[in-house]
PDB file of C-alpha atoms in Angstrom:
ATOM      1  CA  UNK A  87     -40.999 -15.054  15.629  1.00 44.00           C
ATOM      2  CA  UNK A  88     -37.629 -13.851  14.895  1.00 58.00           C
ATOM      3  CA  UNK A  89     -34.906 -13.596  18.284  1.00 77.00           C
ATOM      4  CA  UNK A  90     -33.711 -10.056  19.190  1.00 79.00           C
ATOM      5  CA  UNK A  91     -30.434 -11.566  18.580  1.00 83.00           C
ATOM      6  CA  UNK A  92     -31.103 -12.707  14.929  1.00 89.00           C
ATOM      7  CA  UNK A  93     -32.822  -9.517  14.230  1.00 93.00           C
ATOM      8  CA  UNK A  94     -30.110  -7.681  16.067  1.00 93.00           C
ATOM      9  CA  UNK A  95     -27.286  -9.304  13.846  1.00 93.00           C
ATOM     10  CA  UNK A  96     -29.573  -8.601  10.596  1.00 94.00           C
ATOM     11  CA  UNK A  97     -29.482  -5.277  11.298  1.00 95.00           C
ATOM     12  CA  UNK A  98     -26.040  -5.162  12.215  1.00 95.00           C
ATOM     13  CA  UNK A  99     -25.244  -6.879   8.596  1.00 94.00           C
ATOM     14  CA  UNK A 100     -27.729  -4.312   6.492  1.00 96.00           C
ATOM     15  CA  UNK A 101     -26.282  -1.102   8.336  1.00 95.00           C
ATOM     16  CA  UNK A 102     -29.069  -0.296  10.639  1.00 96.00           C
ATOM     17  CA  UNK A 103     -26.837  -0.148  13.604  1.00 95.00           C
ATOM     18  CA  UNK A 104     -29.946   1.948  15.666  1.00 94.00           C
ATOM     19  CA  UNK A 105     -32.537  -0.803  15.192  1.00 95.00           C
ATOM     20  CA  UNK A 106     -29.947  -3.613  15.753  1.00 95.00           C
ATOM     21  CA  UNK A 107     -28.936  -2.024  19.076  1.00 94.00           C
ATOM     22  CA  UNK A 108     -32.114  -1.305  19.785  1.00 95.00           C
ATOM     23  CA  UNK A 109     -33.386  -5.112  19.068  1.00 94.00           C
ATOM     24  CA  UNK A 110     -29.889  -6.571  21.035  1.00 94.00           C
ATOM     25  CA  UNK A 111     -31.109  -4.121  24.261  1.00 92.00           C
ATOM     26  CA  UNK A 112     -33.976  -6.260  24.137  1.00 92.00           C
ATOM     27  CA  UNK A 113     -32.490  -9.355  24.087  1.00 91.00           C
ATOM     28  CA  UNK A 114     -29.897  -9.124  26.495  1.00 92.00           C
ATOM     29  CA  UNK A 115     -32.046  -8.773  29.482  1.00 92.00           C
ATOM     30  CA  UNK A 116     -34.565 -11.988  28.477  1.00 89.00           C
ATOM     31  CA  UNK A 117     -30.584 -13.806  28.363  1.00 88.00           C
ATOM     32  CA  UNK A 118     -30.004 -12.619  31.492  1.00 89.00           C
ATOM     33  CA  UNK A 119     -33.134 -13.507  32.526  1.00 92.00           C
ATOM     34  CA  UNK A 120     -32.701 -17.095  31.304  1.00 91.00           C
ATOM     35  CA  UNK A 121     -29.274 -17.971  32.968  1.00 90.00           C
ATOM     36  CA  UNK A 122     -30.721 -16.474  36.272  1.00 93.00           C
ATOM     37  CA  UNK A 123     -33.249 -19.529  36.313  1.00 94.00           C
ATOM     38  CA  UNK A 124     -31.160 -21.993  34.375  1.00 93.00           C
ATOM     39  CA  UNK A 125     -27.736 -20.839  35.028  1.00 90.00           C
ATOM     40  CA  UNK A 126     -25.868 -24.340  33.978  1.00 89.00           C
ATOM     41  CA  UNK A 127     -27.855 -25.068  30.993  1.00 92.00           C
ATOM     42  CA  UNK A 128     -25.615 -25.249  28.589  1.00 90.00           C
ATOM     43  CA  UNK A 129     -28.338 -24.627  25.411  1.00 90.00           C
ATOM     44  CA  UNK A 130     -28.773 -20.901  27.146  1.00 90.00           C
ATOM     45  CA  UNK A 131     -25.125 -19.871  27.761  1.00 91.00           C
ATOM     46  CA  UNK A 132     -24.262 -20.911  24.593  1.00 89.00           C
ATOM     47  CA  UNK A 133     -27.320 -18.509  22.942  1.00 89.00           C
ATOM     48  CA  UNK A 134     -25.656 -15.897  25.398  1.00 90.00           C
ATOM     49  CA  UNK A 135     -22.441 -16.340  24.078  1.00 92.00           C
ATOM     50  CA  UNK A 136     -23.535 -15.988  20.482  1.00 91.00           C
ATOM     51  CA  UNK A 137     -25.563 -12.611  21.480  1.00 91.00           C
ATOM     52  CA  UNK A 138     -23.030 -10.937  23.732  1.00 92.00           C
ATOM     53  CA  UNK A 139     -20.387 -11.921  20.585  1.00 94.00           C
ATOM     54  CA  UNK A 140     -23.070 -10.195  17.873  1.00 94.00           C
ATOM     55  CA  UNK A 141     -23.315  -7.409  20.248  1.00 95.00           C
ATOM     56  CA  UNK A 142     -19.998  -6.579  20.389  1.00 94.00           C
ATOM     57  CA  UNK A 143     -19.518  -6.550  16.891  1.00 94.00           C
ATOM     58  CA  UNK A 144     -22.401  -3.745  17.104  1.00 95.00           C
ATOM     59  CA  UNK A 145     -20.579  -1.950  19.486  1.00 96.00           C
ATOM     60  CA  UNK A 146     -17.131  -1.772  17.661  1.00 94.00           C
ATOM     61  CA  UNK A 147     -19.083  -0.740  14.723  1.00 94.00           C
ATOM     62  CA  UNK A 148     -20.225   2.114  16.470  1.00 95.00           C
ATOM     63  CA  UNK A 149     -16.837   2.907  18.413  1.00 96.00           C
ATOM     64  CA  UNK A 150     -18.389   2.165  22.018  1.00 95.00           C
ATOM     65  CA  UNK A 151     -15.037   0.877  23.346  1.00 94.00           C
ATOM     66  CA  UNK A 152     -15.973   1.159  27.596  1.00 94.00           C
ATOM     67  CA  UNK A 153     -19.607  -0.693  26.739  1.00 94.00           C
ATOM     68  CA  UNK A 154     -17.820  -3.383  24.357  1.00 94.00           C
ATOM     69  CA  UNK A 155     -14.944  -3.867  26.987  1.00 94.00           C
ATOM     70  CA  UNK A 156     -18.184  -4.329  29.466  1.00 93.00           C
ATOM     71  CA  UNK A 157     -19.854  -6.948  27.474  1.00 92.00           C
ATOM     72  CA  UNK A 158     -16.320  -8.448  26.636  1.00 95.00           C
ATOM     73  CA  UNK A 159     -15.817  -8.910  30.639  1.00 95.00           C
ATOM     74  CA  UNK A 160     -18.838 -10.637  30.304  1.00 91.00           C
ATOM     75  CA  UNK A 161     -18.699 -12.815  27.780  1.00 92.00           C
ATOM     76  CA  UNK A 162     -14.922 -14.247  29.025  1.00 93.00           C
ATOM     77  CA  UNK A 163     -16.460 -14.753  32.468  1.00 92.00           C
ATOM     78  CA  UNK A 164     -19.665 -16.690  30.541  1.00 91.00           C
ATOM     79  CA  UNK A 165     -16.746 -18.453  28.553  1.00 89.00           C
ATOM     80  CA  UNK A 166     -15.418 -19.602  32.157  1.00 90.00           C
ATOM     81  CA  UNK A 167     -18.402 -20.360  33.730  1.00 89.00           C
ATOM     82  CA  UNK A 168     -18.825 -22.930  30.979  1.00 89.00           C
ATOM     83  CA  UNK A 169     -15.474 -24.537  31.201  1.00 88.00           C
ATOM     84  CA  UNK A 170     -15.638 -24.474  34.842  1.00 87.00           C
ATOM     85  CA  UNK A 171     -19.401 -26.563  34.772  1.00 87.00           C
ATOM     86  CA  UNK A 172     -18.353 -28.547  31.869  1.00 83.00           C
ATOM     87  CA  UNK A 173     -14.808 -29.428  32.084  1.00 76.00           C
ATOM     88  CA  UNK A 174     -14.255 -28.600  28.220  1.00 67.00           C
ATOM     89  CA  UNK A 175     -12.897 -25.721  26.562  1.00 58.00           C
ATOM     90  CA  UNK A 176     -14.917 -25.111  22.974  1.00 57.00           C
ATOM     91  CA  UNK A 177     -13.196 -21.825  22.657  1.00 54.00           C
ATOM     92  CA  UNK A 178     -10.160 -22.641  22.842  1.00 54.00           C
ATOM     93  CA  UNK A 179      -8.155 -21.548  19.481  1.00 53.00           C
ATOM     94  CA  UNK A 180      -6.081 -24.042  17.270  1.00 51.00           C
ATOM     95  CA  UNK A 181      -3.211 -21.798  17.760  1.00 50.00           C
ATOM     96  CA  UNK A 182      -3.463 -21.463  21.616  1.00 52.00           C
ATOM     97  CA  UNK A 183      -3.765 -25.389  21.817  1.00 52.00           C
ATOM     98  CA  UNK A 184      -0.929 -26.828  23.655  1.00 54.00           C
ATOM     99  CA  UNK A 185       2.186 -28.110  21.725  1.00 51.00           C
ATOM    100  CA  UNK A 186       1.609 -25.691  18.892  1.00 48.00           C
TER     101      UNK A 186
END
């Protein structure tokens, strides 16, 4: 079985931006879902991560700023949440790195 995310991206990629949202709107909940139970397991933020990224590349393809600054919110605050628990920073760019 193929992950809404996966097919949501797919979609994304081929041009089907309906049936990617459509697949993503699924997905996001069952994340949600996920962290509510596990919400330090690192395995299921980091699938979160990757979905709320793909989904905002939906949503700037189909000029939703207010819902892509939404999921942006969210995805900086998911960013945190795993520094915070983890005491690393994998997202971090080279050129924000200190002494550069």
């Amino acid at each position: 079985m193929i992950t809404g995310k996966l097919k949501g991206t797919a979609y994304h990629l081929a041009g089907e931006y309906e049936k990617s949202k459509e697949a993503f709107e699924k997905s996001i909940p069952i994340n949600a879902k996920i962290l509510d139970e596990e919400p330090e397991n690192f395995l299921y933020m980091g699938g979160a991560v990757v979905t709320f990224t793909e989904y905002l590349k939906l949503l700037t393809s189909l000029g939703r700023k207010e819902e892509a600054e939404e999921y942006t919110a969210k995805l900086d605050e998911l960013k945190e949440r795993i520094t915070k628990i983890y005491g690393f920073d994998e997202f971090v760019k080279k050129d924000e790195e200190p002494g550069k």
